[in-house]
XYZ file of C-alpha atoms in Angstrom:
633
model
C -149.653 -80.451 -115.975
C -146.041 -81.728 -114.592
C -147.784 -85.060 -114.256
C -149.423 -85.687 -117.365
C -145.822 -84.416 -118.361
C -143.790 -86.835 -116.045
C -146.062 -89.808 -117.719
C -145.686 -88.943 -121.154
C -141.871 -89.361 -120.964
C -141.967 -92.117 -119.108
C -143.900 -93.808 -122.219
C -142.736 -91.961 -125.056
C -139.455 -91.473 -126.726
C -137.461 -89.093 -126.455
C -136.907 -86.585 -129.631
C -133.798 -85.815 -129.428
C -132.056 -89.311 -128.968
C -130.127 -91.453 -126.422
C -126.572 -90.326 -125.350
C -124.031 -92.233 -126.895
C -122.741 -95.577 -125.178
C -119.133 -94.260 -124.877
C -119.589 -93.018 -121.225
C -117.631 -95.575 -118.919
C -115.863 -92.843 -117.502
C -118.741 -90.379 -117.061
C -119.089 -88.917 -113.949
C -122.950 -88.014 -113.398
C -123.435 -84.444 -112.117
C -126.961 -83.990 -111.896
C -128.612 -87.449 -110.962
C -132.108 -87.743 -112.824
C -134.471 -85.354 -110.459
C -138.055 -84.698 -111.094
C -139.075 -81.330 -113.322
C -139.405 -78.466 -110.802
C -142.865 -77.213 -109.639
C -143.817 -74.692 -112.655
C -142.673 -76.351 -115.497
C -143.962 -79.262 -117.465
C -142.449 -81.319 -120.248
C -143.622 -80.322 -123.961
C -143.699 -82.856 -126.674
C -143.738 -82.541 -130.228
C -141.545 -79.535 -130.822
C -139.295 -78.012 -132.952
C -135.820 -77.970 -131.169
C -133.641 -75.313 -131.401
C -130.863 -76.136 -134.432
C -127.903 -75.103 -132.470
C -128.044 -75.056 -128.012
C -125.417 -72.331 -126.363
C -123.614 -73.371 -123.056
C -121.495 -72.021 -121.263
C -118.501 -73.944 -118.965
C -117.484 -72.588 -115.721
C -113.771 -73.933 -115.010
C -113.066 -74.371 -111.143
C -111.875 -70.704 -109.481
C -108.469 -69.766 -109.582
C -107.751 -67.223 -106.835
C -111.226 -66.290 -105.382
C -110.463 -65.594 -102.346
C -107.957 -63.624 -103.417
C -109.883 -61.552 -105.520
C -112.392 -60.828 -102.763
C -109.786 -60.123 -100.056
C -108.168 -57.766 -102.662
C -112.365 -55.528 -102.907
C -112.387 -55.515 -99.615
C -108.891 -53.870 -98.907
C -109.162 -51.345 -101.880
C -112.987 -50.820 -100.189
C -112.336 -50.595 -96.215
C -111.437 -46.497 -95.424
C -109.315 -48.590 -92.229
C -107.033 -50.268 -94.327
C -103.965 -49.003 -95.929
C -105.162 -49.805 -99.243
C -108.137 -48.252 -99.180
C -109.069 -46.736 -102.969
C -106.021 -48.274 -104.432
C -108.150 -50.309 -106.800
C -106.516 -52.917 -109.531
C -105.807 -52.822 -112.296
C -108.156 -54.704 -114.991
C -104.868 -57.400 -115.575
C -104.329 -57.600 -112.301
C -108.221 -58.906 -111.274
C -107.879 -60.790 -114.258
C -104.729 -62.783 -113.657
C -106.338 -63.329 -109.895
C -109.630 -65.026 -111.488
C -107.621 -66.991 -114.359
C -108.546 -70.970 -113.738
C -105.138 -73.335 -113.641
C -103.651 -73.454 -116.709
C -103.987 -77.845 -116.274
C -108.064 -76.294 -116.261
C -108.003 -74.627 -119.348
C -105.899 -76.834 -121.241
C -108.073 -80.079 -119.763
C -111.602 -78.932 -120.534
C -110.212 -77.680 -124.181
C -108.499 -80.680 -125.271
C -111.455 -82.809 -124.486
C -113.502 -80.419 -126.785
C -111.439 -80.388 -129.655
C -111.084 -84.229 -129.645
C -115.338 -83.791 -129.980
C -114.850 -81.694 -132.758
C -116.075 -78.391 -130.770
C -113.471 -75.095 -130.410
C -114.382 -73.156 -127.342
C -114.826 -69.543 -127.122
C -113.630 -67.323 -124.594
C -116.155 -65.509 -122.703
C -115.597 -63.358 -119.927
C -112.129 -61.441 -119.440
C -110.129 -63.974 -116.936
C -110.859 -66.851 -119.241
C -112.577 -68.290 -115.917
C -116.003 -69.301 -118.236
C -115.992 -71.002 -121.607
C -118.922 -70.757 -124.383
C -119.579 -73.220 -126.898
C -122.308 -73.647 -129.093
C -123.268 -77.141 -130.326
C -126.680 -79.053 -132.175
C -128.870 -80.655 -129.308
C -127.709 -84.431 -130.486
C -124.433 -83.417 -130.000
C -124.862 -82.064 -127.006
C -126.606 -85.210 -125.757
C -123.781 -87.150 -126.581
C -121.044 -85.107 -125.185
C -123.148 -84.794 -121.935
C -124.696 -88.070 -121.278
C -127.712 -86.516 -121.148
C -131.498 -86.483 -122.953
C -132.245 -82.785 -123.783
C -136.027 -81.628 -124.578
C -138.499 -79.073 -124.296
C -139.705 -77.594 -121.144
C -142.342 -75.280 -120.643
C -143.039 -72.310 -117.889
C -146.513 -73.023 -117.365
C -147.167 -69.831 -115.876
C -145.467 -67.729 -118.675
C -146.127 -70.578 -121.652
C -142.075 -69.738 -122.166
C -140.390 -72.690 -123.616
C -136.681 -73.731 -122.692
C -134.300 -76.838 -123.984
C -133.186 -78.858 -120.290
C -131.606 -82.090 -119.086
C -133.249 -83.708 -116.063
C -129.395 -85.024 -115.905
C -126.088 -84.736 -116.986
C -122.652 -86.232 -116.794
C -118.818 -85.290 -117.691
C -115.706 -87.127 -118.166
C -113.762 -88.076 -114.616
C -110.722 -86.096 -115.632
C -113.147 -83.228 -117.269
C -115.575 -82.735 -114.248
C -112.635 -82.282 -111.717
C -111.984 -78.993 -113.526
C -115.169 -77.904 -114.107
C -117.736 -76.000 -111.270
C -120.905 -76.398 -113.933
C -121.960 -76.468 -117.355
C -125.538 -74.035 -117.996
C -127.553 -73.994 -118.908
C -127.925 -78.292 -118.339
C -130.792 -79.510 -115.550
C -130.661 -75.749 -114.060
C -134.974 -74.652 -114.244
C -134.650 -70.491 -113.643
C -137.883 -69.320 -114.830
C -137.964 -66.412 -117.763
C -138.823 -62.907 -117.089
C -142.123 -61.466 -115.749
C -142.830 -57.825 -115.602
C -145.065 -56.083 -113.405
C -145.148 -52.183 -113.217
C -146.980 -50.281 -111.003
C -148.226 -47.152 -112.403
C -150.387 -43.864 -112.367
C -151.149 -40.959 -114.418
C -150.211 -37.603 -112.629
C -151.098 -34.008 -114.036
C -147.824 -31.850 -112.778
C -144.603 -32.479 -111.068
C -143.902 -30.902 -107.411
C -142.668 -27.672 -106.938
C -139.059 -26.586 -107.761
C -136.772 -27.290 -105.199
C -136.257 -23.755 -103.323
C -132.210 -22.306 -103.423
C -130.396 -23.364 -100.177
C -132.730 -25.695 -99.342
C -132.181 -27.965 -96.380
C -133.768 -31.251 -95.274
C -136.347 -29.205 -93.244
C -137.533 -27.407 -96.182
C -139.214 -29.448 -98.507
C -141.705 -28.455 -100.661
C -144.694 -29.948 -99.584
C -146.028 -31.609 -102.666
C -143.019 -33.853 -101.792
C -145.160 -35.603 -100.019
C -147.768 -36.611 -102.417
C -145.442 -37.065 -105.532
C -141.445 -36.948 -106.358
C -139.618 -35.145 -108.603
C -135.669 -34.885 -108.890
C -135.948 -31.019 -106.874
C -137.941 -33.024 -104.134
C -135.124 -35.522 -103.997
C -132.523 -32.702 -103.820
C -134.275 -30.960 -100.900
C -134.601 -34.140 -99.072
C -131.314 -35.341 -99.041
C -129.505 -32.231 -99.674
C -127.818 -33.051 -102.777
C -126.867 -30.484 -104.743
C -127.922 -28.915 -108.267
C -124.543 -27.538 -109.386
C -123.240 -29.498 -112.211
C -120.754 -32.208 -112.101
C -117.289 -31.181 -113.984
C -114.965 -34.368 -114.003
C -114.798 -35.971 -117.487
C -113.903 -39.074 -115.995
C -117.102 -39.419 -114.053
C -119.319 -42.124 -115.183
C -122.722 -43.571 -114.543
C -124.293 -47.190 -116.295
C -127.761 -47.959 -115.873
C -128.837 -51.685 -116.761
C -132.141 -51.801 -119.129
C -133.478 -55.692 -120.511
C -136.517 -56.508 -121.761
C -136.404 -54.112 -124.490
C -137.020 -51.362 -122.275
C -136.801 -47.504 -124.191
C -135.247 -44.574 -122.464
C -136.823 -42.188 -125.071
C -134.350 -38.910 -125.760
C -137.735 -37.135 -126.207
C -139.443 -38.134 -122.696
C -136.344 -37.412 -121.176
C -135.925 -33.849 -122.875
C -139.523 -32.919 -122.456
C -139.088 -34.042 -118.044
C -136.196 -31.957 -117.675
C -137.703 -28.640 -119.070
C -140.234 -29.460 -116.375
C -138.306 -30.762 -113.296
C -134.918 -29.390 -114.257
C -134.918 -26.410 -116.616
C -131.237 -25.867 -115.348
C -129.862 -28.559 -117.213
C -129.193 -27.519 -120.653
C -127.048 -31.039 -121.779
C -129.302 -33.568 -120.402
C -128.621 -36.205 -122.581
C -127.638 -40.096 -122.189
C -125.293 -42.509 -124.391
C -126.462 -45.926 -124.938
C -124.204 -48.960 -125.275
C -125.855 -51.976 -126.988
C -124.788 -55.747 -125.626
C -126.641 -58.342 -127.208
C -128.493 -56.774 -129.884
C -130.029 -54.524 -127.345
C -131.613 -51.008 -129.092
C -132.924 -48.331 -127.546
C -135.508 -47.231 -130.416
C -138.912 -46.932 -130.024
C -141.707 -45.390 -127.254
C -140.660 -45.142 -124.336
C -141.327 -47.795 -121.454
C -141.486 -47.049 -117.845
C -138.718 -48.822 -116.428
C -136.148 -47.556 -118.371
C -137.970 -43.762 -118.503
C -137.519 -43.354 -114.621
C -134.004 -44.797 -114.199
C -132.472 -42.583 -117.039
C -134.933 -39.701 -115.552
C -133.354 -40.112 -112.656
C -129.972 -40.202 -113.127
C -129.640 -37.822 -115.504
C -132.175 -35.728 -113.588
C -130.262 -36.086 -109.916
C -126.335 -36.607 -111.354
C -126.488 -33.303 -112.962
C -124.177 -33.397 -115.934
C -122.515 -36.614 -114.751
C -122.072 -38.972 -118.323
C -125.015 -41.446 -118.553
C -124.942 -44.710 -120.543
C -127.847 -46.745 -120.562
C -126.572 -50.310 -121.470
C -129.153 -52.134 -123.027
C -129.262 -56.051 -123.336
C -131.134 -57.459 -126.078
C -132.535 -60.834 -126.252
C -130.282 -62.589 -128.047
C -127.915 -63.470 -125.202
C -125.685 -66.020 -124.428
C -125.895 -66.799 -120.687
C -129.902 -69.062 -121.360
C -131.946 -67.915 -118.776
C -130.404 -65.180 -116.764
C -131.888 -63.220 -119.688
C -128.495 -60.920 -120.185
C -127.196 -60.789 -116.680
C -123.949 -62.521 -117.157
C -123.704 -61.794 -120.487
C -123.851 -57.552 -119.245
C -121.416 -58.545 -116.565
C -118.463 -60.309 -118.643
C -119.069 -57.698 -121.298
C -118.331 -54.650 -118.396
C -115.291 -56.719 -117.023
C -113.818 -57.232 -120.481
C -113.749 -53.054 -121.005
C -110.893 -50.808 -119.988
C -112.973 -48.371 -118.432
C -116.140 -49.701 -117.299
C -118.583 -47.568 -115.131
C -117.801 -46.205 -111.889
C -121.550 -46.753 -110.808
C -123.467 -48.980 -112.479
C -127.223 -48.964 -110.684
C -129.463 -52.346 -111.676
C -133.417 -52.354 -111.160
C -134.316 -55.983 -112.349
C -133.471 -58.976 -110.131
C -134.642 -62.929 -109.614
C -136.117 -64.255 -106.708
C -133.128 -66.308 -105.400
C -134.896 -69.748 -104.279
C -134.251 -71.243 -107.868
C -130.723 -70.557 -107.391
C -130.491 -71.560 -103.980
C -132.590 -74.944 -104.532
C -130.552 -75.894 -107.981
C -128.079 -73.816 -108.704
C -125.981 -71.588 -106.158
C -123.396 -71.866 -108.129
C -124.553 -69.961 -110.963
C -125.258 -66.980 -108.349
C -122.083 -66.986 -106.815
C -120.222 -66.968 -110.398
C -122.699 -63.850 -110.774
C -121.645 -62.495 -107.544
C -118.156 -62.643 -107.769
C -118.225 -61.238 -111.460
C -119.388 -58.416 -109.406
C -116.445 -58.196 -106.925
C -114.182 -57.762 -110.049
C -115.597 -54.344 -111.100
C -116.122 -53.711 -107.535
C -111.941 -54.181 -106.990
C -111.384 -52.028 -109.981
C -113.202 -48.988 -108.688
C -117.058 -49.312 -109.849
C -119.932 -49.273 -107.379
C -122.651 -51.511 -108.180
C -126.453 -51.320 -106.878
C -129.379 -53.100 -107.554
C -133.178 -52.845 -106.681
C -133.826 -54.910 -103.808
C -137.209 -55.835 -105.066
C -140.837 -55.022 -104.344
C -142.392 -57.865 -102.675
C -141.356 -57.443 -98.803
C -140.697 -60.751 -97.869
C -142.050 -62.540 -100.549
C -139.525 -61.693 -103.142
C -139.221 -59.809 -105.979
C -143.110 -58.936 -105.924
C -145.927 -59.443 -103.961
C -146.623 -63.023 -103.569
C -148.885 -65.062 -101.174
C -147.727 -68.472 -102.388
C -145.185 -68.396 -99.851
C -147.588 -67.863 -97.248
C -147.376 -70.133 -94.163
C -143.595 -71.435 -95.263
C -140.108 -69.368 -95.390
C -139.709 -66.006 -96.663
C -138.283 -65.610 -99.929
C -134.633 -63.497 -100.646
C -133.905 -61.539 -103.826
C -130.933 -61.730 -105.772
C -128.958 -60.321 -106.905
C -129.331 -58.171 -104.178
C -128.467 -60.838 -101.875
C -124.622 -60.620 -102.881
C -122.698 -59.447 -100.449
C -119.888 -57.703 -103.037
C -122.792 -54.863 -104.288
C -125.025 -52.652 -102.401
C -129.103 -52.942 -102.374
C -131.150 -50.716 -102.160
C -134.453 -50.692 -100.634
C -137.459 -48.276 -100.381
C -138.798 -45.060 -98.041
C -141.772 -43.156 -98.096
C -143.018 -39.996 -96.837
C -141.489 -36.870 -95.574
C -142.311 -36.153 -91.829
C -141.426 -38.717 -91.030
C -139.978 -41.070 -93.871
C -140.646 -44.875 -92.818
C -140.185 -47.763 -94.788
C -142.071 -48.148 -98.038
C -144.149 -51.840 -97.327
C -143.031 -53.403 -100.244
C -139.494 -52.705 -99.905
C -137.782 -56.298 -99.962
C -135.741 -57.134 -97.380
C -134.046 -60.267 -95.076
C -131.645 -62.619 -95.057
C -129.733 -64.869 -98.153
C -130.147 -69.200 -98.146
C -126.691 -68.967 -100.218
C -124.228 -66.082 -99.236
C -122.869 -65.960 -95.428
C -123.144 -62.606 -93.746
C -119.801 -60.733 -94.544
C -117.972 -59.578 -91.889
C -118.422 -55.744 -92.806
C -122.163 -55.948 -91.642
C -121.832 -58.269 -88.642
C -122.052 -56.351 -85.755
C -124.907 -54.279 -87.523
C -127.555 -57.102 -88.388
C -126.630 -59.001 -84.881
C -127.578 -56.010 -83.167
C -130.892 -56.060 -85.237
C -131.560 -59.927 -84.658
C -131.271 -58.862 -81.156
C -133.631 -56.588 -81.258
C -135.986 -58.907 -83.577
C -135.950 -61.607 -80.761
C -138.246 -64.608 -82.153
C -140.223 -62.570 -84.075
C -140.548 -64.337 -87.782
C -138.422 -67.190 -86.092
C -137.707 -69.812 -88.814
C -138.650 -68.381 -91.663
C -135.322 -67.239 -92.691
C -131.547 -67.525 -92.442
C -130.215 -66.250 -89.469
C -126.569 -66.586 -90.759
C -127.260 -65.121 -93.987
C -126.220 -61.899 -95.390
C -128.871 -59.221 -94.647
C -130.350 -56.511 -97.543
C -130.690 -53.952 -98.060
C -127.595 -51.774 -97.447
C -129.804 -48.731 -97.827
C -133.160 -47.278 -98.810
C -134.240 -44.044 -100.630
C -137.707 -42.519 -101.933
C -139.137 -45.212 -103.807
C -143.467 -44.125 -104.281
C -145.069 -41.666 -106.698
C -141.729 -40.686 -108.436
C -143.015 -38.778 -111.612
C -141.730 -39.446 -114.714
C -142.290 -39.260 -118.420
C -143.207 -41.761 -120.715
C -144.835 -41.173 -124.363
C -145.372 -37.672 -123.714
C -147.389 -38.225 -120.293
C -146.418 -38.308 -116.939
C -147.034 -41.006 -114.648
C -146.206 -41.542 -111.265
C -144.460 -45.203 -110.160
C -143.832 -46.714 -106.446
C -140.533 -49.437 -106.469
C -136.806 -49.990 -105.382
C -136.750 -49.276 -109.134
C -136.951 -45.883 -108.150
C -134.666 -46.003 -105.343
C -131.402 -47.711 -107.080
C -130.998 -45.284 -109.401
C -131.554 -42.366 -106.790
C -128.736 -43.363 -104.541
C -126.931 -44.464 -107.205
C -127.088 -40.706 -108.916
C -125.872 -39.550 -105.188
C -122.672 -42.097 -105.555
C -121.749 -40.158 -109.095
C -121.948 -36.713 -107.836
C -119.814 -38.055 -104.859
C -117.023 -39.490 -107.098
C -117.079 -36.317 -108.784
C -116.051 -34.684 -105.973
C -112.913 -37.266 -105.419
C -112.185 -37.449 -108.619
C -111.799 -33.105 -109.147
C -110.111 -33.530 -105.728
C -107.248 -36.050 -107.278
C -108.328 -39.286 -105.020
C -109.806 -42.497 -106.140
C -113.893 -43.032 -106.878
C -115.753 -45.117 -104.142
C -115.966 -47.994 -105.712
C -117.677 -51.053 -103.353
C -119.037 -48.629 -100.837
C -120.191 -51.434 -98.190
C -117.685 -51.823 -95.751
C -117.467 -47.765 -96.188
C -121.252 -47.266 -95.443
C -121.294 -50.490 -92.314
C -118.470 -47.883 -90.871
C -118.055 -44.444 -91.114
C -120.980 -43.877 -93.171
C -123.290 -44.725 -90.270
C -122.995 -40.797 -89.281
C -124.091 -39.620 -92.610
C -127.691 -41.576 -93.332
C -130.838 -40.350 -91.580
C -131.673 -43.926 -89.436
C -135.264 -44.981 -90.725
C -137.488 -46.859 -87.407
C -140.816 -47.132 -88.937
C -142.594 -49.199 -90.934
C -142.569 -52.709 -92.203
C -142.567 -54.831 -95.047
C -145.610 -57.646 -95.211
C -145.367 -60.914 -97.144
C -145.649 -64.188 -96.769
C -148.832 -64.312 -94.255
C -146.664 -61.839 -91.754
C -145.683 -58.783 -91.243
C -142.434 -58.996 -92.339
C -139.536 -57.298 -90.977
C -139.836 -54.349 -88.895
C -138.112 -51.327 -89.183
C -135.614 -50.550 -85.964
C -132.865 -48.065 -84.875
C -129.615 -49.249 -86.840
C -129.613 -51.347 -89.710
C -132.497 -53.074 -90.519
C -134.201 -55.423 -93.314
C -136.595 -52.754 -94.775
C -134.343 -49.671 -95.054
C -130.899 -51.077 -94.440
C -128.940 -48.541 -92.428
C -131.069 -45.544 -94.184
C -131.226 -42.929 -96.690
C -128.479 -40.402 -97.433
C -127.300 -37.029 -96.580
C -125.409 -35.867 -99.441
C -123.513 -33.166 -97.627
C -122.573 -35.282 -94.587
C -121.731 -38.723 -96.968
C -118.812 -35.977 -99.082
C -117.748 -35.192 -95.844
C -117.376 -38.857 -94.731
C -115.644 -39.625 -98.219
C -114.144 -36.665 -98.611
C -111.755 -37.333 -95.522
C -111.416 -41.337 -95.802
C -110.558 -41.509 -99.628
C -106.999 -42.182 -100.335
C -105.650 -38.908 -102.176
C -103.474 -41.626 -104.227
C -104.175 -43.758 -106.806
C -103.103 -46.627 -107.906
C -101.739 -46.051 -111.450
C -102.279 -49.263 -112.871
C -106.074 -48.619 -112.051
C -107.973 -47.416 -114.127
C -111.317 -46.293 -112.161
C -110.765 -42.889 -112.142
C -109.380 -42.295 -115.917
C -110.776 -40.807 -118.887
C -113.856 -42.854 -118.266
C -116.655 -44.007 -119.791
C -118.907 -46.240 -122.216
C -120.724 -42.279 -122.430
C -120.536 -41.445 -125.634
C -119.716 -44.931 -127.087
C -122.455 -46.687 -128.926
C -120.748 -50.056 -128.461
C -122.048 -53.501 -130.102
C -122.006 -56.895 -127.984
C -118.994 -57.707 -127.038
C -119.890 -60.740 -124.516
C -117.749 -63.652 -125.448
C -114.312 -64.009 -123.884
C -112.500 -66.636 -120.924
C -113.406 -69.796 -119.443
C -114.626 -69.922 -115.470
C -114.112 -70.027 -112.126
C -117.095 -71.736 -110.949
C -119.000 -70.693 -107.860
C -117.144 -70.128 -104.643
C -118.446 -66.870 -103.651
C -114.869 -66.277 -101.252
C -116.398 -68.831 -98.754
C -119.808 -67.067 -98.421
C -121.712 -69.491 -99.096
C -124.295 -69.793 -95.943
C -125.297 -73.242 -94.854
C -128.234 -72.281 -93.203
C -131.809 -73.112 -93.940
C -132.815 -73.365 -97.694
C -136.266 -72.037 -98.760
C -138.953 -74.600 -97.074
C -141.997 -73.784 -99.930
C -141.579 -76.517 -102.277
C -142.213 -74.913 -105.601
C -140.990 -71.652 -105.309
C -139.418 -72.119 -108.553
C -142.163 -71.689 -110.478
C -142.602 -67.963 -108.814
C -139.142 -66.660 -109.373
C -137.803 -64.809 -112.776
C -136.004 -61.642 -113.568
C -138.131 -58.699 -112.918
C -138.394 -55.006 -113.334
C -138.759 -53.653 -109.954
């Protein structure tokens, strides 16, 4: 227990040594705090032989960088699609040269040479034994354990830096920050057969009406009229996230199409490999439906499924930044990259919201240089990432990374007539990022509407998810030769994100620029082209959770699309010009490229999300540490 835990180190010593005395000048950063609720501390074992950190230097132009996505992303401004360059985000998130040459010189004269890991040099890795790292840090690193998960990790309770080092520096991680490790929870069925095919010139009205028992790719096509005709731009591109060695099996996916989409005679994916990340083996559900459905929806649209492997550099976001800096670093990353695995975000917000708003705004830069990013917004209503009833009685609990205002989430529909909010769609408002301007008339409309219902139990000033909702229960896929049907945002990320492809495409044949952060495009004139979802709710947390409602709300964000109306919205606000420094809409794509990890280049910028960071009410539930971890939707 965390007590037995607390006593034994108050009485025993400590195994990996005191801190050396030379620390008059040490500034502490993390005063000595008391191990989170969840974790305990383990004596008695073996210590990793070398720890990995990595250093966030202090942000050079953030603000620029974000006012830069949202010109390039607002069809009312005159820059709207001209996207930059990859040098040109860079040189706007390079730290201060004084940064850089501060924080390096004080490693060298420690005998420890600093490698660059993301693409601005904004974040620094180094990799040092634990009795070093005590000395250099002032601090007493040992074992922790996740008692739920029995997952062991090397933390600080506190650290310190150098007065003329910490000035420069936003964080060092991972130090006294507890996120706990990955949990994975699938919700499955065996089915016997996939709908029926989708019918030629079929319109919302005509669905098949097996639709409404089970999905397929043709019920997805009649529902929100997207269409089946191949995409033909070779610089279309689509990424789909996979961790925890998740398999998108070539054979499951051939063997789904000859059932759901017998018209697609190429249906075949790439896979890029970042962190030792294979994609060998049975396939696993997770990654089965989001290559199903991607390469099942975005016919003929390139596919890469980038998998992260567990030997990553970025502790215990499991792969996230390391997937992130490795996509930023590439000439031609993406133009959609769709995400189904998230964190609760009350860890972050409680101890580190700095390490989600370097996250966040690592996002921004591929969302300046033309790539549209969407995650999962998680499957637990208001209780997070999954169902939860620990939080009942205190404040709801936000998801992130959906919670970052510089992506789009997506949330979860059922049904056909009508189509109301799937319950466990997650939804609300974030503890860390401010709402963004682009969605402010939207959610204070809904707050409006929402009176005192749930009043105090979340941040009123926070930015509100989901953006948007699709289909999310009984999608039928694949996996080991049997089909199974699965309910989750998991399902509904990829979906819109397969509608997003097929949209570029029909920029990019057209000569004009992909969507790239499609936010401020979807708060504005894309209004007109989603079907408005008003029933439903999603429970959690001893309520009901948020109700659906006319306009945005924070089930279904503003609703599910209409193919044929969004290409008419986009089709008539996309600039016909491109920037030709950019390089969004170029011979794209990690498709076809079987890359190895390449995470491990810059320094850091540190965690001012562009101001966005809310001040409003934290999470209340003490302990809601212990719940949170990266999760397959």
């Amino acid at each position: 227990m965390v007590a037995a835990g607390l006593l034994l180190l108050s009485l025993l010593p400590l195994a990996l040594g005191r801190p050396s005395s030379e620390s008059a000048s040490m500034v502490v950063r993390s005063p000595q705090k008391p191990i989170p609720a969840g974790f305990g501390h383990r004596l008695q074992t073996t210590q990793p032989a070398i720890l990995k950190f990595v250093l966030a230097l202090k942000p050079g132009n953030t603000s620029g960088l974000i006012q830069s996505l949202l010109d390039v992303s607002d069809p009312a401004s005159s820059k709207y699609g001209q996207h930059l360059s990859k040098a040109e985000v860079d040189q706007l998130v390079a730290p201060p040269a004084e940064s850089v040459q501060t924080v390096t010189n004080w490693l060298k004269n420690n005998g420890i040479e600093a490698e660059t890991y993301s693409s601005a040099g904004d974040l620094l890795r180094i990799q040092i034994p634990p009795e070093q790292a005590n000395t250099l840090f002032n601090a007493n690193f040992s074992t922790y354990v996740h008692e739920k998960t029995n997952t062991t990790m090397v933390r600080t309770l506190s650290y310190s830096l150098p007065a003329d080092v910490s000035e420069h520096l936003a964080f060092v991680y991972p130090t006294d920050q507890f996120i706990p490790p990955p949990t994975r929870k699938a919700e499955v069925r065996i089915v016997e057969r996939l709908p029926a095919k989708k019918r030629s010139g079929s319109k919302r009205a005509d669905i098949p009406a097996q639709c409404a028992q089970a999905i397929s790719p043709a019920c997805l096509q009649a529902i929100y009229n997207i269409p089946a005709t191949p995409a033909t731009n070779p610089g279309n591109s689509l990424g789909v996230s996979g961790f925890d060695n998740e398999v998108a099996n070539p054979d499951d996916l051939k063997d789904f199409l000859s059932k759901a989409r017998p018209d697609i005679t190429n249906g075949t994916f790439a896979v890029q490999s970042i962190d030792g990340g294979t994609d060998n083996g049975q396939g696993t559900t997770e990654a089965s439906l989001d290559i199903q459905y991607t390469v099942g929806v975005a016919t003929n649209v390139p596919v890469t499924f980038i998998s992260v492997g567990e030997n990553t550099n970025d502790g215990a976001l499991d792969g996230f930044l390391d997937i992130i800096t490795t996509l930023t670093k590439q000439d031609n990353p993406p133009l959609v990259l769709t995400t189904s695995f998230g964190f609760d975000e009350t860890p972050f917000s409680e101890q580190a919201p700095e390490l989600a708003e370097t996250l966040c705004n690592a996002y921004a830069q591929l969302g300046a240089r033309g790539t549209s990013i969407l995650f999962a917004s998680g499957d637990g209503g208001v209780s997070g990432s999954q169902a939860d009833d620990s939080c009942d009685g205190s404040a709801f609990i936000p998801t992130f990374p959906a919670t970052c205002p510089y992506l789009t989430a997506v949330g979860s529909t059922q049904g056909i007539n009508p189509e109301t909010a799937a319950e466990f769609s997650a939804g609300g408002f974030s503890n860390i990022f401010a709402r963004p301007d682009y969605q402010s008339d939207a959610v204070d409309s809904y707050l409006q509407t929402l009176g005192n219902t749930n009043q105090g139990l979340f941040n009123t000033t926070g930015r509100g998810y989901p953006d948007v909702s699709t289909q999310g229960v009984q999608f039928v896929i694949e996996t080991a030769g049997q089909l199974q049907g699965v309910d989750g945002t998991s399902a509904s990320s990829p979906t819109f994100a397969s509608v997003v492809a097929l949209l570029n495409d029909q920029l990019l044949n057209a000569g004009q620029s992909p969507l790239g952060f499609l936010n401020p495009l979807l708060y504005s004139k894309g209004v007109a082209a989603l079907n408005d979802i008003t029933s439903g709710s999603n429970p959690g947390c001893g309520t009901q959770g948020f109700p659906a409602a006319a306009g945005w709300d924070a089930v279904t964000g503003l609703g599910t699309p209409d193919f044929q109306k969004l290409l008419s919205v986009v089709s008539g606000g996309a600039s016909a010009t491109q920037n030709s420094t950019a390089t969004s809409g170029a011979a794209q794509a990690p498709a076809g490229q079987n890359s190895t990890d390449t995470a491990g280049a810059g320094q850091a910028q540190g965690g001012a999300a562009g101001g966005q960071a809310a001040k409003g009410k934290k999470g209340k539930a003490s302990g809601k540490a212990s719940k949170t971890a990266k999760r397959a939707f």
